[in-house]
Amino acid sequence: MPRSGRMNVEAFAAQAAREIHGYKTEPWSLKGAQVLNLHYEIDNDTIDDLLPVTMRPSIPAWAVFHVTRYPDSPIGPFTIGEVRIGSRAGVRPRGFVLRSYVDNDAAVRELAQRWGYPTVPGQVYLRIFHDRVVARVANSAGKNVLDMEMIDREPISGTDIQYNSSMHLARNKEDGKLALVQVDPEWVFHKAERGRPHIISLDSQAWAVGDRLKAEYPISATCCICDVTLGKIRYICDPAKDAFQGTTQVAA
């Protein structure tokens, strides 16, 4: 039988879930985004505890460490740093987002209310150097919770990159119920590179999962410049049910 997540959803929601204001948000078009995306294998023994029942853990276990700088948005520039757990909803690969640190207070609010991002205020840094790409995420007190880089850069085609959709655990303002909100960004790539991933430091406690998040073996790293569209929400899932039984379509 396929494995399913065994997260205590209510306990996790108390730490990380934000309130979403319904599922009828309009898209945002975000031009010129800079993205650093690292894949790492994580502890196979703890991945089930990092996912709700809806999600099926990846085998071997892996996570995505993802930082994006948006220089232009409806609420001004912002940078976001996330950890996503590799998994599937039904048969589709998805990333379950543990927490989203954001350096713009308006973006903290809007991303949560529109798409259910588990946002918290933070200090997020991304810079592209000639020999490496560097990203750091700190909490609101300035303590580093993620420090990573991509080295040994080489150019690739944007068609070589495929980022998965993400799943956000949020509480619906209208009825107070928890739901997994599927967010399906669209990317148009203008420049892309790959390289060697290197996580310098990671504070598991800061990602709302205690000590269960451990980055063990590097897999891949990509960096790109692209246009991103955060679209309408199409699907939500009941976090207590398998995705095949608990998925609801809310938009075409």
Short mmCIF file of C-alpha atoms in Angstrom, two decimals:
data_model
loop_
_atom_site.label_atom_id
_atom_site.label_comp_id
_atom_site.label_asym_id
_atom_site.label_seq_id
_atom_site.Cartn_x
_atom_site.Cartn_y
_atom_site.Cartn_z
CA MET A 1 0.00 0.00 0.00
CA PRO A 2 1.23 3.56 -0.72
CA ARG A 3 2.43 5.48 2.29
CA SER A 4 0.52 8.54 3.47
CA GLY A 5 1.52 11.43 5.67
CA ARG A 6 0.81 11.20 9.38
CA MET A 7 1.22 14.82 10.45
CA ASN A 8 -0.81 16.12 13.37
CA VAL A 9 -2.51 18.71 11.18
CA GLU A 10 -4.18 20.71 13.94
CA ALA A 11 -0.91 21.05 15.88
CA PHE A 12 0.96 22.10 12.74
CA ALA A 13 -1.82 24.53 11.78
CA ALA A 14 -1.59 26.21 15.17
CA GLN A 15 2.02 27.11 14.35
CA ALA A 16 2.01 27.66 10.60
CA ALA A 17 -1.41 27.90 8.92
CA ARG A 18 -2.69 31.33 7.95
CA GLU A 19 -6.24 32.46 7.20
CA ILE A 20 -7.26 32.52 3.55
CA HIS A 21 -10.12 34.81 2.50
CA GLY A 22 -11.96 32.35 0.27
CA TYR A 23 -10.77 30.73 -2.93
CA LYS A 24 -11.68 33.34 -5.56
CA THR A 25 -8.51 35.43 -5.80
CA GLU A 26 -7.41 37.00 -9.09
CA PRO A 27 -3.98 36.30 -10.64
CA TRP A 28 -0.84 38.32 -10.09
CA SER A 29 1.69 38.78 -12.91
CA LEU A 30 5.18 39.12 -11.44
CA LYS A 31 7.90 40.12 -13.91
CA GLY A 32 11.65 39.58 -13.64
CA ALA A 33 11.68 37.18 -10.69
CA GLN A 34 15.04 35.78 -9.54
CA VAL A 35 14.85 32.20 -8.24
CA LEU A 36 17.27 29.92 -6.40
CA ASN A 37 16.01 26.36 -5.99
CA LEU A 38 17.90 23.57 -4.17
CA HIS A 39 16.85 19.93 -3.87
CA TYR A 40 18.20 17.82 -1.00
CA GLU A 41 17.48 14.35 0.26
CA ILE A 42 16.11 14.44 3.79
CA ASP A 43 15.63 11.85 6.53
CA ASN A 44 13.46 8.97 5.26
CA ASP A 45 12.40 8.13 8.83
CA THR A 46 10.73 11.50 9.48
CA ILE A 47 9.14 12.52 6.16
CA ASP A 48 5.76 10.96 7.03
CA ASP A 49 5.52 13.31 10.01
CA LEU A 50 6.12 16.32 7.74
CA LEU A 51 3.04 15.70 5.57
CA PRO A 52 -0.73 15.55 6.10
CA VAL A 53 -2.67 12.40 5.20
CA THR A 54 -3.57 13.93 1.83
CA MET A 55 0.04 13.80 0.67
CA ARG A 56 2.09 10.74 -0.22
CA PRO A 57 5.76 10.96 0.76
CA SER A 58 8.44 10.75 -1.91
CA ILE A 59 10.78 7.76 -1.84
CA PRO A 60 13.60 8.54 -1.23
CA ALA A 61 12.59 11.54 0.84
CA TRP A 62 13.57 14.97 -0.46
CA ALA A 63 12.82 18.63 0.12
CA VAL A 64 13.04 21.85 -1.87
CA PHE A 65 14.74 24.93 -0.44
CA HIS A 66 13.39 27.80 -2.50
CA VAL A 67 14.08 31.55 -2.45
CA THR A 68 12.54 34.01 -4.91
CA ARG A 69 13.03 37.74 -5.27
CA TYR A 70 10.15 39.60 -6.93
CA PRO A 71 11.37 43.09 -7.92
CA ASP A 72 7.89 44.20 -8.97
CA SER A 73 4.45 43.26 -7.64
CA PRO A 74 1.11 44.96 -6.89
CA ILE A 75 2.32 45.56 -3.32
CA GLY A 76 5.95 46.41 -4.09
CA PRO A 77 9.14 44.31 -4.23
CA PHE A 78 9.49 41.36 -1.89
CA THR A 79 11.59 38.23 -1.37
CA ILE A 80 10.26 34.92 -0.09
CA GLY A 81 12.11 31.91 1.35
CA GLU A 82 10.43 28.52 1.72
CA VAL A 83 10.95 24.85 2.48
CA ARG A 84 8.73 22.42 0.57
CA ILE A 85 8.51 18.69 1.25
CA GLY A 86 8.58 16.48 -1.84
CA SER A 87 5.37 14.49 -2.16
CA ARG A 88 2.41 13.64 -4.35
CA ALA A 89 -1.26 14.57 -4.22
CA GLY A 90 -2.80 11.56 -5.89
CA VAL A 91 -0.34 10.88 -8.73
CA ARG A 92 0.82 14.49 -9.20
CA PRO A 93 4.15 15.68 -7.75
CA ARG A 94 3.68 18.54 -5.32
CA GLY A 95 5.64 20.42 -2.68
CA PHE A 96 4.05 20.81 0.75
CA VAL A 97 5.18 24.18 2.11
CA LEU A 98 6.22 24.19 5.76
CA ARG A 99 6.66 27.95 6.12
CA SER A 100 7.14 31.05 3.95
CA TYR A 101 9.39 33.82 5.29
CA VAL A 102 8.66 37.13 3.55
CA ASP A 103 10.41 40.51 3.86
CA ASN A 104 7.46 42.76 2.98
CA ASP A 105 4.58 43.13 5.47
CA ALA A 106 1.99 43.71 2.74
CA ALA A 107 3.17 40.56 0.93
CA VAL A 108 2.98 38.58 4.20
CA ARG A 109 -0.69 39.53 4.40
CA GLU A 110 -1.68 39.29 0.73
CA LEU A 111 0.01 35.96 -0.02
CA ALA A 112 -1.74 34.39 2.96
CA GLN A 113 -5.17 35.88 2.31
CA ARG A 114 -5.15 35.21 -1.45
CA TRP A 115 -3.33 31.86 -1.82
CA GLY A 116 -2.97 30.49 1.70
CA TYR A 117 0.80 30.81 1.93
CA PRO A 118 2.00 30.00 5.48
CA THR A 119 3.70 33.38 5.70
CA VAL A 120 5.65 34.95 8.55
CA PRO A 121 7.73 38.13 8.54
CA GLY A 122 11.42 37.60 7.97
CA GLN A 123 14.61 38.88 6.41
CA VAL A 124 15.28 37.19 3.07
CA TYR A 125 18.38 37.80 0.95
CA LEU A 126 19.19 36.62 -2.57
CA ARG A 127 22.14 37.74 -4.65
CA ILE A 128 23.67 36.49 -7.89
CA PHE A 129 27.48 36.78 -7.99
CA HIS A 130 29.81 35.93 -10.86
CA ASP A 131 30.75 32.55 -9.37
CA ARG A 132 27.81 31.61 -7.15
CA VAL A 133 24.26 32.44 -6.11
CA VAL A 134 23.73 33.07 -2.40
CA ALA A 135 20.53 33.08 -0.34
CA ARG A 136 19.85 33.56 3.36
CA VAL A 137 16.62 33.48 5.34
CA ALA A 138 16.35 34.92 8.84
CA ASN A 139 13.43 35.28 11.21
CA SER A 140 12.05 38.65 12.29
CA ALA A 141 14.64 38.83 15.08
CA GLY A 142 17.47 38.44 12.57
CA LYS A 143 18.43 34.84 13.45
CA ASN A 144 19.47 32.81 10.40
CA VAL A 145 17.16 29.86 9.69
CA LEU A 146 18.53 28.92 6.26
CA ASP A 147 21.82 29.73 4.55
CA MET A 148 22.47 28.21 1.13
CA GLU A 149 24.24 28.69 -2.19
CA MET A 150 24.65 27.32 -5.69
CA ILE A 151 28.22 26.98 -6.95
CA ASP A 152 29.87 25.73 -10.18
CA ARG A 153 27.28 27.53 -12.32
CA GLU A 154 26.64 26.64 -15.95
CA PRO A 155 23.93 27.84 -18.36
CA ILE A 156 21.02 25.62 -19.38
CA SER A 157 17.75 26.09 -21.25
CA GLY A 158 14.66 27.12 -19.32
CA THR A 159 12.92 24.10 -20.88
CA ASP A 160 15.17 21.93 -18.68
CA ILE A 161 13.49 23.30 -15.54
CA GLN A 162 10.16 22.12 -14.17
CA TYR A 163 9.14 23.46 -10.77
CA ASN A 164 6.26 21.64 -9.06
CA SER A 165 3.07 23.23 -7.80
CA SER A 166 2.86 23.83 -4.07
CA MET A 167 0.32 22.90 -1.40
CA HIS A 168 -0.49 25.29 1.45
CA LEU A 169 -2.33 24.35 4.62
CA ALA A 170 -4.66 27.26 5.37
CA ARG A 171 -7.80 27.97 7.37
CA ASN A 172 -10.70 29.30 5.34
CA LYS A 173 -12.10 32.50 6.85
CA GLU A 174 -15.62 31.75 5.60
CA ASP A 175 -16.17 28.45 7.43
CA GLY A 176 -13.11 28.06 9.69
CA LYS A 177 -12.12 24.75 8.08
CA LEU A 178 -8.58 23.71 7.26
CA ALA A 179 -7.83 23.01 3.61
CA LEU A 180 -4.81 22.23 1.49
CA VAL A 181 -4.72 24.89 -1.21
CA GLN A 182 -3.01 23.97 -4.46
CA VAL A 183 -1.10 26.86 -6.04
CA ASP A 184 -0.04 26.43 -9.67
CA PRO A 185 2.35 29.20 -10.73
CA GLU A 186 3.24 29.60 -14.39
CA TRP A 187 6.84 30.37 -15.31
CA VAL A 188 8.28 31.98 -18.44
CA PHE A 189 12.05 31.56 -18.31
CA HIS A 190 14.45 34.19 -19.66
CA LYS A 191 17.71 32.83 -18.24
CA ALA A 192 18.50 29.57 -16.47
CA GLU A 193 21.52 27.93 -14.86
CA ARG A 194 22.29 24.80 -12.91
CA GLY A 195 25.04 24.15 -10.39
CA ARG A 196 26.05 22.34 -7.25
CA PRO A 197 23.79 22.82 -4.19
CA HIS A 198 25.26 23.64 -0.81
CA ILE A 199 23.24 24.19 2.36
CA ILE A 200 25.49 25.93 4.85
CA SER A 201 23.07 25.97 7.78
CA LEU A 202 19.47 24.98 8.47
CA ASP A 203 17.44 25.56 11.65
CA SER A 204 14.76 22.86 11.65
CA GLN A 205 12.88 24.39 14.59
CA ALA A 206 12.24 27.56 12.59
CA TRP A 207 10.19 25.67 9.99
CA ALA A 208 7.44 24.53 12.42
CA VAL A 209 8.45 20.84 12.46
CA GLY A 210 10.61 20.54 15.54
CA ASP A 211 13.87 18.69 14.86
CA ARG A 212 12.48 16.47 12.08
CA LEU A 213 13.88 18.39 9.09
CA LYS A 214 17.42 17.30 8.19
CA ALA A 215 19.10 18.11 4.86
CA GLU A 216 21.31 15.08 4.23
CA TYR A 217 22.45 14.69 0.60
CA PRO A 218 22.52 17.32 -2.19
CA ILE A 219 20.58 16.51 -5.37
CA SER A 220 20.42 19.54 -7.65
CA ALA A 221 20.39 23.32 -7.83
CA THR A 222 18.97 25.75 -10.37
CA CYS A 223 18.84 29.51 -10.67
CA CYS A 224 16.73 31.43 -13.12
CA ILE A 225 15.30 34.77 -14.11
CA CYS A 226 11.68 34.44 -15.14
CA ASP A 227 8.20 35.92 -15.20
CA VAL A 228 5.82 34.27 -12.74
CA THR A 229 2.03 34.25 -12.74
CA LEU A 230 0.29 33.34 -9.50
CA GLY A 231 -3.02 32.18 -10.92
CA LYS A 232 -6.49 31.45 -9.68
CA ILE A 233 -6.90 28.65 -7.18
CA ARG A 234 -8.19 25.59 -9.02
CA TYR A 235 -8.18 22.84 -6.38
CA ILE A 236 -8.36 22.41 -2.62
CA CYS A 237 -8.03 19.20 -0.61
CA ASP A 238 -9.31 17.95 2.72
CA PRO A 239 -6.07 17.43 4.71
CA ALA A 240 -7.58 14.44 6.53
CA LYS A 241 -8.43 12.48 3.35
CA ASP A 242 -6.47 10.94 0.52
CA ALA A 243 -6.32 13.32 -2.44
CA PHE A 244 -8.31 10.92 -4.62
CA GLN A 245 -11.30 11.25 -2.24
CA GLY A 246 -10.80 14.70 -0.73
CA THR A 247 -10.09 17.02 -3.68
CA THR A 248 -12.57 19.74 -4.71
CA GLN A 249 -12.34 21.80 -7.88
CA VAL A 250 -13.08 25.47 -7.12
CA ALA A 251 -12.19 27.04 -10.50
CA ALA A 252 -11.79 25.82 -14.08
#
